[in-house]
Short mmCIF file of N, CA, C and O in Angstrom, two decimals:
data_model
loop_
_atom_site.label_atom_id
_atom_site.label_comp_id
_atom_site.label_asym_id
_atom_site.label_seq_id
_atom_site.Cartn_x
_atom_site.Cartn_y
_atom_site.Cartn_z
N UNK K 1 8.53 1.80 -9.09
CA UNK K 1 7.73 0.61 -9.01
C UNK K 1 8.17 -0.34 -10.11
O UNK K 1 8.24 0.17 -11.23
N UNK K 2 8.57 -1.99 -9.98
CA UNK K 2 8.63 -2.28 -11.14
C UNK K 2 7.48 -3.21 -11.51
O UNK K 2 6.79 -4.06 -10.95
N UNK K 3 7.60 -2.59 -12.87
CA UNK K 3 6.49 -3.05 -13.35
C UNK K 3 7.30 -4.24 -14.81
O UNK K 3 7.03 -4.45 -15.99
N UNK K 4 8.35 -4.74 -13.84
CA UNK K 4 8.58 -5.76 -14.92
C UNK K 4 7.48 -7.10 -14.62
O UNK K 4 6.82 -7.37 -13.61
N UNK K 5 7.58 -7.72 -15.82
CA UNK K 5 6.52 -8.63 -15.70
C UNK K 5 6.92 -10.17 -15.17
O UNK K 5 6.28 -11.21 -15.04
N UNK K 6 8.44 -9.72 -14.93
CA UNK K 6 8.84 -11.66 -14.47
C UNK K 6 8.71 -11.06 -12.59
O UNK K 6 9.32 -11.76 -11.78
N UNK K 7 8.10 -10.09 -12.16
CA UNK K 7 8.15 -9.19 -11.15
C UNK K 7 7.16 -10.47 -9.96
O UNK K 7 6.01 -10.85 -10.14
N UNK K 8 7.92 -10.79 -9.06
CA UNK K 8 7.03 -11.94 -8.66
C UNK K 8 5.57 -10.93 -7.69
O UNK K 8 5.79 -9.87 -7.10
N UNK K 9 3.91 -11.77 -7.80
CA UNK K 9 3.17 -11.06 -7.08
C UNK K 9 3.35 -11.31 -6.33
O UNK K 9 4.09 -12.21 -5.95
N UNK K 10 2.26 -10.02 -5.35
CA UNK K 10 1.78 -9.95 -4.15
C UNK K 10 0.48 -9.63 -3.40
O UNK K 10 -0.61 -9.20 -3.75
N UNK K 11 1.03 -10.02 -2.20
CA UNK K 11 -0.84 -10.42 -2.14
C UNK K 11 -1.23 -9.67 -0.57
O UNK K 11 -0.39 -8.89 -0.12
N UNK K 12 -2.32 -9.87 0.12
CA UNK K 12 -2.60 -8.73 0.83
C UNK K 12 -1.45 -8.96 2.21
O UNK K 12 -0.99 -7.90 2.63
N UNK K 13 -1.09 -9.95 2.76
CA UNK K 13 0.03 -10.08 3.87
C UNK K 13 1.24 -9.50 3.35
O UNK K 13 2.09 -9.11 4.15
N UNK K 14 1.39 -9.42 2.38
CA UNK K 14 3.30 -8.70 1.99
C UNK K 14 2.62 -7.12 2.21
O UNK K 14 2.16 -6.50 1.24
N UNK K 15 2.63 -6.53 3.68
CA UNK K 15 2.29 -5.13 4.00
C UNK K 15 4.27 -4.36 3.73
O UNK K 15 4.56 -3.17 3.61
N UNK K 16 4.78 -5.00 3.72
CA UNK K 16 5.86 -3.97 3.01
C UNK K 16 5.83 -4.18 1.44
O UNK K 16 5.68 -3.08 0.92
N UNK K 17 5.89 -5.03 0.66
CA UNK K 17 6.20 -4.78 -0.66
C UNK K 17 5.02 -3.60 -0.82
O UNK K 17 5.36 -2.73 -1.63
N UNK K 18 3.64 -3.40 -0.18
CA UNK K 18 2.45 -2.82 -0.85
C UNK K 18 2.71 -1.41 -0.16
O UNK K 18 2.35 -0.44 -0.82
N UNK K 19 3.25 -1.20 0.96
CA UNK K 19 3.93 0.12 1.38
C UNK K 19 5.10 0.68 0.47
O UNK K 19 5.13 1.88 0.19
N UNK K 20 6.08 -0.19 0.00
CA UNK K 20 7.18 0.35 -1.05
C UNK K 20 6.11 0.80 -1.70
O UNK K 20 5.96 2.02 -1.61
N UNK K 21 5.04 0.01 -2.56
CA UNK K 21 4.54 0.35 -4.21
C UNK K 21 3.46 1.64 -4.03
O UNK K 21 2.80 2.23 -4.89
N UNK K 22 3.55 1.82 -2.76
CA UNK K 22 2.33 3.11 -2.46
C UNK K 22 3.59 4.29 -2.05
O UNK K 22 3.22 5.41 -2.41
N UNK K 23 4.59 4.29 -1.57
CA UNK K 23 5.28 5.06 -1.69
C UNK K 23 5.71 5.83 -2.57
O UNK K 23 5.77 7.05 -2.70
N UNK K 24 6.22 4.27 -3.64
CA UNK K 24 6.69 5.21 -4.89
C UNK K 24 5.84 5.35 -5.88
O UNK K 24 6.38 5.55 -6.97
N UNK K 25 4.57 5.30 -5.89
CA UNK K 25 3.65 5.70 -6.52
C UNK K 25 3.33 7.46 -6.10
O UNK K 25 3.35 8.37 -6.94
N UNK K 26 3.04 7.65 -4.68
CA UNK K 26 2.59 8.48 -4.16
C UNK K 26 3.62 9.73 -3.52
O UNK K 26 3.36 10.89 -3.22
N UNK K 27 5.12 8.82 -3.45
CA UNK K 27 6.52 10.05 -2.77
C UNK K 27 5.88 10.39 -1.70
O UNK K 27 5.13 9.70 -1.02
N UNK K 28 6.15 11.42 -1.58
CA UNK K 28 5.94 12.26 -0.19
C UNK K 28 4.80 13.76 -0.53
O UNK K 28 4.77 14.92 -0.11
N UNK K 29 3.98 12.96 -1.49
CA UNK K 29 2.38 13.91 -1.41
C UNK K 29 2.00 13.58 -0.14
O UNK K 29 1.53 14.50 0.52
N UNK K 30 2.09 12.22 0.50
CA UNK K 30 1.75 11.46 1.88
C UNK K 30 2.77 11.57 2.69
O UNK K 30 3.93 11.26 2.41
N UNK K 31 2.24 12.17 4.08
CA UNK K 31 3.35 12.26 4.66
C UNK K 31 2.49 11.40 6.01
O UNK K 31 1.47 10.73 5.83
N UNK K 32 3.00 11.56 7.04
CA UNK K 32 2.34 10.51 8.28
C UNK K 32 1.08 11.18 8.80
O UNK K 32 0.04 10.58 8.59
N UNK K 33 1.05 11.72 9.11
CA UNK K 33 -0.31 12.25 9.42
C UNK K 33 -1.38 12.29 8.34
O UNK K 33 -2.56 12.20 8.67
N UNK K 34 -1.01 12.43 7.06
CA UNK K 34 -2.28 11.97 5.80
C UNK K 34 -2.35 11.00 5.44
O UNK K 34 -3.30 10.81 4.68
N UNK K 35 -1.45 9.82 5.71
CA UNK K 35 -1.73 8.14 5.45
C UNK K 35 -2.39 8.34 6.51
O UNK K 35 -3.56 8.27 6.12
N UNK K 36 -2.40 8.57 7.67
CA UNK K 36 -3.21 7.92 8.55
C UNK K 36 -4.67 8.31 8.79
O UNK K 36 -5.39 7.87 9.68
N UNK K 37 -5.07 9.42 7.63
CA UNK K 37 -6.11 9.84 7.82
C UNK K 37 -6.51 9.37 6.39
O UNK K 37 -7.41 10.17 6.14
N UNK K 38 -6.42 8.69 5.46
CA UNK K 38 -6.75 7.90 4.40
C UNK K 38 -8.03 6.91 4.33
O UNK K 38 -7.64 5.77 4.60
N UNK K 39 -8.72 6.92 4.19
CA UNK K 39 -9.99 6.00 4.29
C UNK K 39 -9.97 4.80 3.72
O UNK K 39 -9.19 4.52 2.81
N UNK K 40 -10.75 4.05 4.15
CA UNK K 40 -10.01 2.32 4.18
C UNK K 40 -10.38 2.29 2.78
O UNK K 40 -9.74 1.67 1.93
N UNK K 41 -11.51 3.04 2.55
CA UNK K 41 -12.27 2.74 0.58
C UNK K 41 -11.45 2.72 -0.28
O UNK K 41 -11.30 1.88 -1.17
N UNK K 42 -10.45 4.37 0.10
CA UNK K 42 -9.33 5.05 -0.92
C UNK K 42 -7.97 3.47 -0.89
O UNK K 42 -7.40 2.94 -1.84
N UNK K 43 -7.89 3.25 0.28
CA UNK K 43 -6.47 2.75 0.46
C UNK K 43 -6.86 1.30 0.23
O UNK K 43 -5.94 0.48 0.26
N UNK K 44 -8.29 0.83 -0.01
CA UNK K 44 -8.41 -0.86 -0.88
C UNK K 44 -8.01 -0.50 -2.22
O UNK K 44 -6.94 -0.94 -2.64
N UNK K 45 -8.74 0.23 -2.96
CA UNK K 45 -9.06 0.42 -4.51
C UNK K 45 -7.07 0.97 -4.80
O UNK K 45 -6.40 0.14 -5.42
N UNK K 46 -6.69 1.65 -4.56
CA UNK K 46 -5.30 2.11 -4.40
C UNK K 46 -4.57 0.52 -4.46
O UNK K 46 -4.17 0.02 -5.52
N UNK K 47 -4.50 -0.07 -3.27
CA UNK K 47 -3.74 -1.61 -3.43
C UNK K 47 -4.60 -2.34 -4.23
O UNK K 47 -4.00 -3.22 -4.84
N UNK K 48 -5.62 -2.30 -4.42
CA UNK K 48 -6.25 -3.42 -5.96
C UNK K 48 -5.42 -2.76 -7.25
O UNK K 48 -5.42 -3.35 -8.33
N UNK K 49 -4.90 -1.82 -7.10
CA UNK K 49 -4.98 -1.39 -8.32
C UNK K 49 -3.66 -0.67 -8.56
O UNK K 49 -3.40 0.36 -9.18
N UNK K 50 -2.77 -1.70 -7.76
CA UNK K 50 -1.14 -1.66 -8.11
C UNK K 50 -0.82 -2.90 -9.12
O UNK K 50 -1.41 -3.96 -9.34
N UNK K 51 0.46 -2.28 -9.70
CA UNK K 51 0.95 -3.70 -10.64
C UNK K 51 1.50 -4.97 -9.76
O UNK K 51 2.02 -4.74 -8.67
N UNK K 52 1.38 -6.17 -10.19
CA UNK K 52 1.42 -7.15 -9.43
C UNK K 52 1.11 -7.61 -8.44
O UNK K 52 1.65 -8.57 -7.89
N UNK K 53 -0.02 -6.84 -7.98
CA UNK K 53 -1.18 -7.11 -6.92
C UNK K 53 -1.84 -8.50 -6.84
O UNK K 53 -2.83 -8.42 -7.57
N UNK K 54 -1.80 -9.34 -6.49
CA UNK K 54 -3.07 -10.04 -7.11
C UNK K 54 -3.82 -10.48 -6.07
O UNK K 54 -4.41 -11.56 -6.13
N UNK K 55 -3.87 -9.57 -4.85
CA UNK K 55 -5.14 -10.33 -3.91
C UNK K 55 -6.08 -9.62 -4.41
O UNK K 55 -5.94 -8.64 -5.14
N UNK K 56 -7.35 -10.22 -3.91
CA UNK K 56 -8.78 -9.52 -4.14
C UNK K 56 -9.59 -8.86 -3.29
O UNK K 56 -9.31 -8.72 -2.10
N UNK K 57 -10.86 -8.33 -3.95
CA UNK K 57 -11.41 -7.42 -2.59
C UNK K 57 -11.98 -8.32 -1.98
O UNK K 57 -11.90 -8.04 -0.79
N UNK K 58 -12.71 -9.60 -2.18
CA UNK K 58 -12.87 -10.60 -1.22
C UNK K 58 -12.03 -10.70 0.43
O UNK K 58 -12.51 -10.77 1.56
N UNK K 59 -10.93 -10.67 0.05
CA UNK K 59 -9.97 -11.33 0.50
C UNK K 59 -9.33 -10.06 1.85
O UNK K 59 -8.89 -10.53 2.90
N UNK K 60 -9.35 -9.22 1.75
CA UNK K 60 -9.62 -7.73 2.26
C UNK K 60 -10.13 -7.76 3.26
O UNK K 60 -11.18 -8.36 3.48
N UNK K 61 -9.44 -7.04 4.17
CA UNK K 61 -9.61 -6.71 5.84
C UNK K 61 -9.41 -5.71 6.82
O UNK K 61 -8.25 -5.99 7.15
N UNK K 62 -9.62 -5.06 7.29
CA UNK K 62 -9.95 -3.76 7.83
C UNK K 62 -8.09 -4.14 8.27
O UNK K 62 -7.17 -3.42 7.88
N UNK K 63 -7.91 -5.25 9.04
CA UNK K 63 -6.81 -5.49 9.83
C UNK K 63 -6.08 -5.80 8.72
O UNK K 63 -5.72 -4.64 8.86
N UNK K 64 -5.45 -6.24 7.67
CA UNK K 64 -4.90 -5.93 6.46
C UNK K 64 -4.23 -4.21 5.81
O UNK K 64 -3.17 -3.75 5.38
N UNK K 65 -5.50 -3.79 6.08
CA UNK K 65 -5.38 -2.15 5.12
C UNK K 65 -4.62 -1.06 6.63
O UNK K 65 -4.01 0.00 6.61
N UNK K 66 -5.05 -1.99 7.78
CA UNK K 66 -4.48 -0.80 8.76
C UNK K 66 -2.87 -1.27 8.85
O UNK K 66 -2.16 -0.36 9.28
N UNK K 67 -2.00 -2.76 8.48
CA UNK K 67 -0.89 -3.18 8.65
C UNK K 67 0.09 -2.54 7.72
O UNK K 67 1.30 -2.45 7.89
N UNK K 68 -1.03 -1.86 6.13
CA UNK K 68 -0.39 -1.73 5.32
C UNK K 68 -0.15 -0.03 5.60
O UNK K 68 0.91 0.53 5.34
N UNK K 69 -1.34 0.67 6.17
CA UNK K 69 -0.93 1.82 6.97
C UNK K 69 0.00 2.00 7.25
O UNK K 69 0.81 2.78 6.75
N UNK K 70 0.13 1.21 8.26
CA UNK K 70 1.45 1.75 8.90
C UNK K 70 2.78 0.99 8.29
O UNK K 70 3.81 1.65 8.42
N UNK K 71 2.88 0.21 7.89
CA UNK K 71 4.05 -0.29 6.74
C UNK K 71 4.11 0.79 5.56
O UNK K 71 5.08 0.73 4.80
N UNK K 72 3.20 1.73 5.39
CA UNK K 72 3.26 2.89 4.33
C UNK K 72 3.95 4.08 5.40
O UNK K 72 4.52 4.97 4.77
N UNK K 73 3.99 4.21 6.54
CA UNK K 73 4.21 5.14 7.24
C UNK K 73 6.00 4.90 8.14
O UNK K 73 6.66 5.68 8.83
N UNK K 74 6.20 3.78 7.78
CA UNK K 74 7.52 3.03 8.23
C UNK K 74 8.51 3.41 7.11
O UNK K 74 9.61 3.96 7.09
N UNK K 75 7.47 2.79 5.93
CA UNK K 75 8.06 3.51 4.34
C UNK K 75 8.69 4.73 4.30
O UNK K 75 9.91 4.79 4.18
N UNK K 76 7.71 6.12 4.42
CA UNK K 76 7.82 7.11 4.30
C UNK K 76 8.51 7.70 4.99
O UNK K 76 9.09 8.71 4.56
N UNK K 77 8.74 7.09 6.78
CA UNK K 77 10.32 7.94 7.70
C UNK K 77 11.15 7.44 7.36
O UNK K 77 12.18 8.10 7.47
N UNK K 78 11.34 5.93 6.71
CA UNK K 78 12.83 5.47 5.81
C UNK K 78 13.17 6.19 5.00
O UNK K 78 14.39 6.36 4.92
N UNK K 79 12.26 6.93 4.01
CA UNK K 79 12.70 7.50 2.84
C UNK K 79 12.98 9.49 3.27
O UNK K 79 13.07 10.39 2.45
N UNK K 80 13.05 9.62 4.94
CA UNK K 80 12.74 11.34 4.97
C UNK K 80 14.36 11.58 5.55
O UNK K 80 14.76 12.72 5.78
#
């Protein structure tokens, strides 16, 4: 993940940069069948609370957290 700081943000539509940063946060503890059983609670607070995040929970959408689902699950057969 970089956590350099000239690192440009992102916000809740970039569902791949937030699938990379949950990947390599998480590797392959997640594999496709346990992202997809992830609860929308776990998988907001999780993307609030990556570096260079900067959307809010305002801003947050059921249809958001399920794009980033599966952009986490696109992630994870790229990387197998």
């Amino acid at each position: 993940m970089n956590n350099d700081k000239f690192a440009l943000p992102f916000y809740w539509n970039d569902y791949e940069d937030i699938a990379m940063s949950l990947y390599e946060k998480f590797g392959d503890e997640f594999g496709e069948t346990k992202i997809y059983r992830i609860r929308f609670t776990d998988l907001l607070e999780w993307v609030l609370e990556l570096p260079n995040f900067k959307g809010t929970r305002e801003e947050s959408s059921e249809g958001h957290l399920e794009q980033i689902q599966s952009a986490w699950v696109y992630e994870w057969r790229d990387n197998q």
